[in-house]
Coordinates of N, CA and C in Angstrom, one line a residue:
M22 N 0.0 -22.5 6.1 CA 0.0 -24.4 6.7 C -0.4 -25.1 5.1
E23 N -1.6 -24.6 4.6 CA -2.1 -25.1 3.5 C -0.7 -25.3 2.2
L24 N -0.1 -24.2 1.8 CA 1.0 -24.1 1.3 C 2.1 -25.3 1.3
L25 N 2.4 -25.3 2.8 CA 3.3 -26.5 3.0 C 2.7 -27.7 3.0
I26 N 1.5 -27.9 3.0 CA 1.2 -29.4 3.0 C 1.1 -29.8 1.5
M27 N 0.6 -28.9 0.5 CA 0.6 -28.8 -1.3 C 2.1 -29.1 -1.4
I28 N 2.9 -28.7 -0.7 CA 4.6 -28.8 -1.6 C 5.1 -30.1 -0.8
N29 N 4.8 -30.6 0.1 CA 4.7 -31.7 1.0 C 4.2 -32.8 0.1
A30 N 3.2 -32.9 -0.5 CA 2.6 -33.8 -1.1 C 3.0 -33.7 -2.5
C31 N 3.6 -32.6 -3.2 CA 4.4 -32.4 -4.3 C 5.8 -33.5 -4.4
K32 N 6.3 -33.3 -3.2 CA 7.6 -33.8 -2.9 C 7.4 -35.2 -2.6
I33 N 6.4 -35.6 -2.1 CA 6.1 -37.1 -1.9 C 5.9 -37.8 -3.3
A34 N 5.5 -37.1 -4.1 CA 4.9 -37.5 -5.2 C 6.3 -37.5 -6.4
S35 N 7.3 -37.0 -5.6 CA 8.4 -37.2 -6.5 C 8.7 -36.0 -7.4
S36 N 8.3 -34.8 -7.0 CA 8.6 -33.5 -8.1 C 10.0 -33.4 -7.6
S37 N 10.9 -32.9 -8.7 CA 12.1 -32.8 -8.5 C 12.3 -31.4 -8.1
R38 N 11.3 -30.4 -8.3 CA 11.1 -29.1 -7.9 C 9.7 -28.5 -8.1
V39 N 9.2 -27.3 -6.8 CA 8.3 -26.9 -6.7 C 8.8 -25.6 -6.6
T40 N 7.6 -24.8 -7.4 CA 7.7 -23.2 -7.2 C 6.6 -22.9 -6.8
A41 N 6.5 -22.1 -5.6 CA 5.2 -21.4 -5.5 C 4.9 -19.9 -5.7
V42 N 3.9 -19.9 -5.9 CA 3.7 -18.4 -6.8 C 2.8 -17.4 -5.9
I43 N 3.0 -16.7 -4.7 CA 2.2 -15.9 -3.8 C 2.0 -14.6 -4.0
P44 N 0.8 -14.2 -4.0 CA 0.5 -12.7 -4.4 C 1.3 -11.8 -3.6
F45 N 1.8 -10.4 -4.1 CA 2.1 -9.2 -3.3 C 3.6 -9.4 -3.3
S46 N 4.5 -11.0 -3.7 CA 5.9 -11.0 -3.2 C 6.9 -10.5 -3.9
A47 N 6.4 -10.1 -5.3 CA 7.4 -9.7 -6.2 C 7.5 -8.7 -6.3
K48 N 8.8 -7.3 -6.3 CA 9.1 -6.4 -6.7 C 9.1 -5.9 -8.2
L49 N 8.0 -5.5 -8.9 CA 8.1 -5.1 -10.0 C 8.1 -3.7 -10.8
V50 N 9.1 -3.2 -10.0 CA 9.5 -1.9 -10.4 C 9.9 -2.0 -11.7
P51 N 10.4 -2.8 -12.3 CA 10.6 -2.5 -13.8 C 9.5 -2.4 -14.8
A52 N 8.4 -2.9 -14.3 CA 7.1 -2.4 -15.2 C 6.7 -0.8 -14.8
V53 N 6.9 -0.5 -13.5 CA 6.4 0.8 -13.6 C 7.5 1.7 -14.0
L54 N 8.8 1.3 -14.1 CA 9.7 2.4 -14.7 C 9.3 2.1 -16.3
Q55 N 9.0 1.5 -16.9 CA 8.6 1.3 -18.4 C 7.3 2.3 -18.6
W56 N 6.3 2.4 -17.4 CA 5.4 3.2 -17.6 C 5.8 4.7 -17.6
I57 N 6.5 5.2 -16.7 CA 6.9 6.4 -16.3 C 7.8 6.6 -17.9
R58 N 8.7 5.8 -18.5 CA 9.3 6.3 -19.6 C 8.4 6.3 -20.7
E59 N 7.3 5.7 -20.9 CA 6.3 5.7 -21.6 C 5.3 6.8 -22.0
N60 N 5.2 7.1 -20.8 CA 4.0 8.4 -20.1 C 4.1 9.8 -20.0
I61 N 5.5 9.7 -19.4 CA 5.7 11.3 -18.7 C 7.2 11.5 -19.3
A62 N 6.8 12.8 -20.5 CA 8.1 13.3 -21.1 C 8.5 14.3 -19.9
E63 N 7.8 15.4 -19.6 CA 8.4 16.5 -18.8 C 9.0 16.3 -17.4
W64 N 9.0 15.0 -16.8 CA 9.4 15.1 -15.4 C 10.9 15.4 -15.4
K65 N 11.0 15.6 -14.2 CA 12.5 16.0 -13.9 C 12.9 15.6 -12.5
N66 N 12.1 14.9 -11.7 CA 12.5 14.6 -10.5 C 11.4 13.2 -10.1
C67 N 12.2 12.4 -9.2 CA 11.7 11.2 -9.0 C 11.3 11.1 -7.5
I68 N 10.2 10.9 -6.9 CA 9.7 11.3 -5.2 C 9.7 10.1 -5.1
S69 N 10.0 9.5 -3.8 CA 9.2 8.0 -3.2 C 9.0 8.2 -1.8
L70 N 8.1 7.1 -1.4 CA 8.0 7.1 0.0 C 8.9 6.0 0.8
G71 N 9.6 5.4 -0.2 CA 11.0 4.2 0.5 C 12.0 4.7 0.0
S72 N 13.0 4.7 0.8 CA 14.3 5.3 0.4 C 15.0 4.1 -0.4
Q73 N 15.1 2.9 -0.1 CA 15.7 1.9 -0.7 C 15.5 2.0 -2.4
R74 N 14.2 1.7 -2.5 CA 13.4 2.1 -3.9 C 13.9 3.4 -4.7
V75 N 13.7 4.6 -3.9 CA 14.3 5.6 -4.8 C 15.6 6.0 -5.0
T76 N 16.6 5.4 -4.2 CA 17.8 5.6 -5.1 C 17.9 5.0 -6.4
S77 N 17.4 3.4 -5.9 CA 17.5 2.7 -7.4 C 17.1 2.9 -8.7
I78 N 15.9 3.6 -8.3 CA 15.0 4.0 -9.6 C 15.5 5.6 -10.2
A79 N 16.3 6.6 -9.0 CA 16.8 7.8 -9.4 C 18.2 7.3 -10.3
D80 N 18.9 6.3 -9.8 CA 20.1 5.9 -10.5 C 20.0 5.6 -12.0
R81 N 19.0 4.8 -12.1 CA 18.2 3.6 -13.4 C 18.0 4.9 -14.3
L82 N 17.3 6.0 -13.9 CA 16.7 7.0 -15.0 C 17.5 8.2 -14.7
N83 N 18.6 8.4 -14.0 CA 19.5 9.5 -14.0 C 18.8 10.8 -13.5
V84 N 18.0 10.6 -12.4 CA 17.6 12.1 -12.4 C 17.8 12.4 -10.8
E85 N 17.4 13.3 -10.5 CA 17.5 13.6 -8.9 C 16.2 13.1 -8.3
F86 N 16.3 13.1 -6.9 CA 15.3 12.4 -6.1 C 15.2 13.4 -4.6
A87 N 14.0 13.2 -4.2 CA 13.6 13.6 -3.0 C 13.0 12.2 -2.1
L88 N 13.2 12.4 -0.8 CA 12.6 11.5 0.0 C 11.2 12.0 0.9
I89 N 10.4 11.1 1.0 CA 9.5 11.6 1.9 C 9.4 10.4 3.3
R90 N 9.6 11.1 4.0 CA 10.0 10.4 5.7 C 8.6 10.4 6.3
K91 N 8.1 9.3 6.9 CA 6.9 9.1 7.5 C 7.1 8.4 8.7
E92 N 6.1 8.7 9.9 CA 6.1 8.0 10.7 C 4.7 7.8 10.9
R93 N 4.4 6.3 11.4 CA 3.5 5.5 11.6 C 2.9 5.5 12.8
K94 N 1.6 5.8 13.5 CA 1.2 5.5 14.4 C 0.6 3.7 14.7
K95 N 0.2 3.6 13.8 CA -0.1 2.2 13.5 C -0.7 2.0 12.1
A96 N -1.2 0.8 11.8 CA -1.4 0.6 10.3 C -2.2 1.4 9.9
N97 N -2.0 1.9 8.4 CA -3.1 2.9 7.8 C -3.2 3.9 8.7
E98 N -2.3 4.7 9.5 CA -2.2 5.8 10.1 C -0.7 6.4 10.2
V99 N -0.7 7.7 9.4 CA 0.6 8.5 9.4 C 0.6 9.4 10.4
D100 N 1.5 9.4 11.0 CA 1.6 10.2 12.3 C 2.3 11.6 12.1
G101 N 3.2 11.8 10.8 CA 3.8 12.9 10.5 C 4.6 12.4 9.2
M102 N 5.0 13.6 8.3 CA 5.7 13.4 7.2 C 6.6 14.8 7.2
V103 N 7.8 14.1 6.6 CA 8.9 15.4 6.2 C 9.4 14.9 4.9
L104 N 9.5 15.7 4.3 CA 10.0 15.9 2.6 C 11.3 16.4 2.9
V105 N 12.6 15.7 2.1 CA 14.0 15.9 2.2 C 14.2 16.2 0.8
G106 N 14.6 17.1 0.4 CA 14.7 17.5 -1.1 C 13.9 18.5 -1.6
D107 N 14.6 19.1 -2.8 CA 13.9 20.0 -3.7 C 13.0 19.5 -4.6
V108 N 11.7 20.1 -4.6 CA 10.8 19.5 -5.6 C 10.1 21.0 -6.5
K109 N 10.5 22.0 -5.9 CA 10.2 23.1 -6.7 C 10.0 22.9 -7.8
D110 N 9.0 23.2 -8.8 CA 8.7 23.5 -10.2 C 9.3 22.2 -11.0
R111 N 9.0 21.3 -10.3 CA 9.2 19.7 -10.7 C 8.1 18.9 -11.1
V112 N 7.7 18.1 -11.8 CA 6.9 16.9 -11.8 C 7.5 16.0 -10.8
A113 N 6.6 15.4 -10.1 CA 6.9 14.4 -8.6 C 6.2 13.1 -9.1
I114 N 6.6 12.2 -8.9 CA 6.0 10.7 -9.1 C 6.3 10.0 -7.7
L115 N 5.4 9.5 -6.8 CA 5.5 9.3 -5.8 C 5.4 7.5 -6.2
V116 N 6.8 6.7 -5.5 CA 6.8 5.9 -6.0 C 6.3 4.8 -4.7
D117 N 5.8 3.8 -4.6 CA 5.4 2.9 -3.4 C 5.2 1.4 -4.1
D118 N 5.2 0.6 -2.9 CA 5.2 -1.0 -3.3 C 3.4 -1.8 -3.1
M119 N 2.7 -0.4 -1.9 CA 1.7 -1.4 -2.1 C 0.5 -0.1 -1.6
A120 N -0.4 0.1 -2.0 CA -1.4 1.4 -1.5 C -2.8 0.5 -1.3
D121 N -2.9 0.8 0.1 CA -4.5 0.1 0.9 C -5.5 1.3 0.9
T122 N -5.6 2.2 1.8 CA -6.5 3.3 1.8 C -6.2 4.4 1.2
C123 N -5.0 4.5 0.8 CA -4.3 5.9 0.2 C -4.1 6.8 0.8
G124 N -4.4 6.9 2.1 CA -4.5 7.9 2.9 C -2.8 8.4 3.2
T125 N -2.0 7.6 3.0 CA -0.2 8.1 3.0 C -0.3 8.7 1.6
V126 N -0.3 8.2 0.7 CA 0.1 8.3 -0.7 C -0.6 9.9 -1.1
C127 N -1.9 10.2 -0.6 CA -2.9 11.1 -1.1 C -2.3 12.3 0.0
H128 N -1.8 12.1 1.0 CA -1.1 13.1 2.1 C 0.3 13.4 1.4
A129 N 1.1 12.9 0.8 CA 2.3 12.9 0.6 C 2.2 13.9 -1.0
A130 N 0.8 13.7 -1.7 CA 0.8 14.6 -2.9 C 0.6 15.8 -2.5
D131 N -0.1 16.0 -1.2 CA -0.6 17.1 -0.8 C 1.0 18.1 -0.7
K132 N 1.7 17.1 0.1 CA 2.9 17.7 0.7 C 3.7 18.1 -0.5
L133 N 4.1 17.3 -1.5 CA 4.6 17.7 -2.7 C 4.0 19.1 -3.3
L134 N 2.4 19.3 -3.5 CA 2.3 20.3 -4.2 C 2.4 21.6 -3.2
S135 N 2.5 21.4 -2.0 CA 2.6 22.7 -1.0 C 4.2 23.1 -1.0
A136 N 4.9 21.9 -1.7 CA 6.4 22.4 -1.6 C 6.8 22.8 -2.8
G137 N 5.8 22.9 -3.9 CA 6.3 23.7 -5.4 C 6.2 22.7 -6.5
A138 N 6.1 21.2 -6.3 CA 5.7 20.5 -7.3 C 4.8 20.9 -8.3
T139 N 5.0 20.9 -9.5 CA 3.9 21.1 -10.7 C 3.1 20.4 -10.8
K140 N 3.3 19.1 -11.3 CA 2.5 18.0 -11.1 C 2.9 16.7 -10.0
V141 N 2.1 15.8 -10.0 CA 2.3 14.8 -8.9 C 1.7 13.5 -9.6
Y142 N 2.4 12.4 -9.7 CA 1.7 10.8 -10.4 C 1.9 10.1 -9.3
A143 N 1.5 8.9 -8.9 CA 1.8 8.0 -8.2 C 1.9 6.8 -9.1
A144 N 2.9 6.1 -8.5 CA 3.2 4.6 -9.4 C 3.5 3.5 -8.1
L145 N 2.2 2.6 -8.1 CA 2.4 1.9 -7.0 C 2.2 0.1 -7.6
I146 N 3.4 -0.4 -7.1 CA 3.1 -1.9 -7.6 C 1.8 -2.5 -7.2
H147 N 1.4 -2.8 -6.3 CA 0.1 -3.6 -5.8 C -0.9 -2.6 -5.3
G148 N -2.0 -1.9 -5.9 CA -3.1 -1.2 -5.4 C -4.4 -2.0 -5.2
I149 N -3.9 -1.9 -3.6 CA -5.1 -2.6 -2.9 C -6.8 -1.8 -3.2
L150 N -6.3 -0.7 -2.8 CA -7.4 0.5 -3.1 C -8.7 0.2 -2.3
S151 N -8.8 -0.3 -0.9 CA -9.8 -0.8 -0.3 C -10.3 0.5 0.7
G152 N -11.6 1.0 1.1 CA -12.0 1.5 2.1 C -12.1 2.8 1.4
P153 N -11.9 4.0 1.8 CA -11.9 5.0 1.3 C -10.9 5.7 0.1
A154 N -10.2 4.7 -0.3 CA -9.0 5.0 -1.4 C -9.6 5.6 -2.4
I155 N -10.7 4.8 -3.4 CA -11.0 5.8 -4.6 C -11.8 7.0 -4.2
S156 N -11.9 7.5 -3.3 CA -12.5 8.9 -2.8 C -11.6 9.6 -2.6
R157 N -10.6 9.1 -1.6 CA -9.4 10.0 -1.5 C -8.6 9.8 -3.0
I158 N -8.4 9.0 -3.7 CA -7.8 9.1 -5.3 C -8.5 10.4 -5.9
N159 N -9.6 10.1 -6.3 CA -10.7 11.4 -6.7 C -10.1 12.8 -6.2
N160 N -10.4 13.0 -4.9 CA -9.9 13.9 -4.4 C -8.6 14.9 -4.3
A161 N -7.9 13.8 -4.3 CA -6.0 14.3 -5.0 C -5.7 15.0 -6.0
A162 N -4.9 15.5 -6.0 CA -4.4 16.3 -7.3 C -3.4 15.6 -8.0
F163 N -3.6 14.2 -8.1 CA -3.1 13.2 -9.1 C -3.2 13.5 -10.4
E164 N -2.4 13.6 -10.9 CA -2.3 13.3 -12.7 C -3.0 12.2 -13.1
A165 N -2.1 11.3 -12.1 CA -2.4 9.6 -12.9 C -1.9 8.9 -11.5
V166 N -2.7 7.6 -11.3 CA -2.3 6.8 -10.4 C -1.8 5.4 -11.3
V167 N -0.8 5.3 -11.3 CA -0.6 4.2 -12.2 C -0.6 2.8 -11.0
V168 N -0.8 1.5 -11.3 CA -0.9 0.3 -10.6 C -1.0 -0.9 -11.7
T169 N -0.1 -1.9 -11.1 CA 0.2 -3.0 -11.8 C -1.4 -3.7 -11.8
N170 N -1.1 -4.8 -12.6 CA -2.2 -5.6 -12.8 C -2.3 -6.8 -11.7
T171 N -1.6 -7.1 -10.8 CA -1.6 -7.9 -9.7 C -2.7 -7.9 -8.9
I172 N -3.7 -7.1 -9.0 CA -5.1 -7.1 -8.4 C -6.0 -6.5 -9.6
L173 N -6.9 -7.0 -9.5 CA -8.0 -6.8 -10.9 C -8.5 -5.1 -10.5
Q174 N -8.5 -4.3 -11.4 CA -8.9 -3.2 -11.2 C -10.0 -2.3 -12.0
E175 N -10.8 -3.4 -12.9 CA -11.8 -2.8 -13.7 C -12.8 -1.7 -12.7
D176 N -13.5 -3.0 -11.9 CA -14.3 -1.7 -10.8 C -14.2 -0.7 -10.7
K177 N -12.9 -0.6 -10.1 CA -12.2 0.7 -9.6 C -11.8 1.7 -10.4
M178 N -11.6 1.3 -11.8 CA -11.3 2.3 -13.0 C -13.0 3.0 -13.3
K179 N -14.0 2.4 -13.0 CA -15.1 3.1 -13.5 C -15.5 3.9 -12.3
H180 N -14.7 4.2 -11.2 CA -15.4 4.9 -10.3 C -14.1 6.2 -10.0
C181 N -12.9 5.9 -11.0 CA -11.6 6.5 -11.0 C -10.9 6.7 -11.9
T182 N -11.5 7.8 -12.9 CA -10.4 7.7 -14.1 C -9.2 8.5 -13.9
K183 N -8.7 8.3 -12.8 CA -7.0 8.6 -12.5 C -6.5 7.4 -12.6
I184 N -7.0 6.4 -12.4 CA -6.3 5.3 -12.2 C -6.0 4.3 -13.6
Q185 N -4.8 4.1 -13.5 CA -4.4 3.4 -15.0 C -3.6 2.2 -14.7
V186 N -3.9 1.2 -15.5 CA -3.2 -0.4 -15.5 C -2.1 -0.5 -16.2
T187 N -1.3 -1.3 -15.5 CA -0.1 -1.7 -16.3 C 0.0 -3.0 -16.0
D188 N 0.2 -3.6 -17.4 CA 0.2 -5.2 -17.4 C 1.6 -5.8 -17.2
I189 N 1.7 -6.3 -15.9 CA 3.3 -7.1 -15.7 C 3.2 -8.4 -15.6
S190 N 2.2 -9.2 -16.9 CA 2.2 -10.5 -16.8 C 3.5 -11.1 -17.6
M191 N 4.0 -10.3 -18.4 CA 5.2 -11.3 -18.8 C 6.4 -11.2 -18.2
I192 N 6.6 -10.1 -17.2 CA 7.6 -10.3 -16.4 C 7.5 -11.1 -15.4
L193 N 6.0 -11.3 -14.9 CA 5.9 -12.2 -13.6 C 5.8 -13.3 -14.3
A194 N 5.6 -13.9 -15.5 CA 5.6 -15.0 -15.9 C 7.4 -15.4 -16.2
E195 N 8.3 -14.5 -16.5 CA 9.4 -14.9 -16.8 C 10.2 -15.0 -15.3
A196 N 9.7 -14.2 -14.4 CA 10.4 -14.4 -13.0 C 10.2 -15.8 -12.1
I197 N 8.7 -16.4 -12.7 CA 8.3 -17.7 -12.6 C 9.2 -18.6 -12.8
R198 N 9.5 -18.3 -14.2 CA 10.1 -19.4 -15.3 C 11.3 -19.4 -14.5
R199 N 12.1 -18.0 -14.6 CA 13.6 -18.1 -13.7 C 13.8 -18.7 -12.7
A200 N 13.1 -18.6 -11.8 CA 12.7 -19.2 -10.2 C 12.8 -20.3 -10.3
H201 N 12.0 -21.1 -11.0 CA 11.8 -22.5 -11.5 C 13.0 -23.2 -11.9
S202 N 13.7 -22.6 -12.8 CA 14.8 -23.2 -13.5 C 16.0 -22.9 -12.8
G203 N 16.1 -22.0 -11.9 CA 17.2 -21.8 -11.1 C 18.4 -20.9 -11.7
E204 N 17.5 -20.0 -12.6 CA 18.1 -18.6 -13.4 C 18.2 -17.3 -12.4
S205 N 18.5 -16.5 -12.7 CA 18.7 -15.4 -12.0 C 17.6 -14.5 -12.1
V206 N 17.1 -14.3 -11.2 CA 15.7 -13.4 -11.2 C 16.1 -11.6 -11.4
S207 N 17.0 -11.5 -10.6 CA 17.6 -10.2 -10.2 C 18.2 -9.7 -12.1
Y208 N 18.3 -10.5 -12.7 CA 18.2 -10.0 -14.3 C 17.3 -9.3 -14.7
L209 N 16.1 -9.7 -14.3 CA 15.2 -8.7 -14.6 C 15.2 -7.6 -14.5
F210 N 15.7 -6.9 -13.2 CA 15.5 -5.3 -12.6 C 16.2 -4.6 -14.0
S211 N 17.2 -5.3 -14.8 CA 18.0 -4.4 -16.1 C 17.5 -4.8 -17.3
H212 N 16.7 -6.0 -17.4 CA 16.1 -6.2 -18.7 C 14.7 -7.3 -18.7
A213 N 13.7 -6.3 -18.3 CA 12.6 -6.5 -17.9 C 11.8 -6.7 -19.6
P214 N 11.3 -7.7 -19.6 CA 10.4 -8.2 -21.1 C 9.0 -7.7 -20.9
L215 N 9.0 -6.5 -21.3 CA 7.8 -5.7 -21.4 C 7.0 -5.4 -22.7

């Protein structure tokens, strides 16, 4: 409601265009892909918790993929997980848009290791990392958990050496500029300014 009131005030004051920047709304997969390319040379497979994202990422990186299908009883509580695909003797990368308490992503990492994956990384767009998240990540078999800097992570990084942060300020600024000037934002999915 506050946002609508502010937009209305801008329009009344003769603004020709208003661009609202709202946290957690942008899909920043290109930043995560860049981190993967720069930091993991030995991987052969890409695993995701979201089927729409994984096919897009796997196609862009020209790799095979597997899916983890999850069913939830309620928020932050997974009822069951099924791995679809072969991960034996492969490096697995879990890709998800948001991680809160990290129960799902840690459970998925265990599932991948028990299915024969040699290493597991997590690439998360928004690392909320609340409640037991840090403890869960520390106890999980991740090589690294990469998050973007959409949320400050300095304090959490002091308690968990597995967390790595990638800066997405340039792509976010370009997305805002493009949205405000009426240019294509989807252009950034293949031409990210990193």
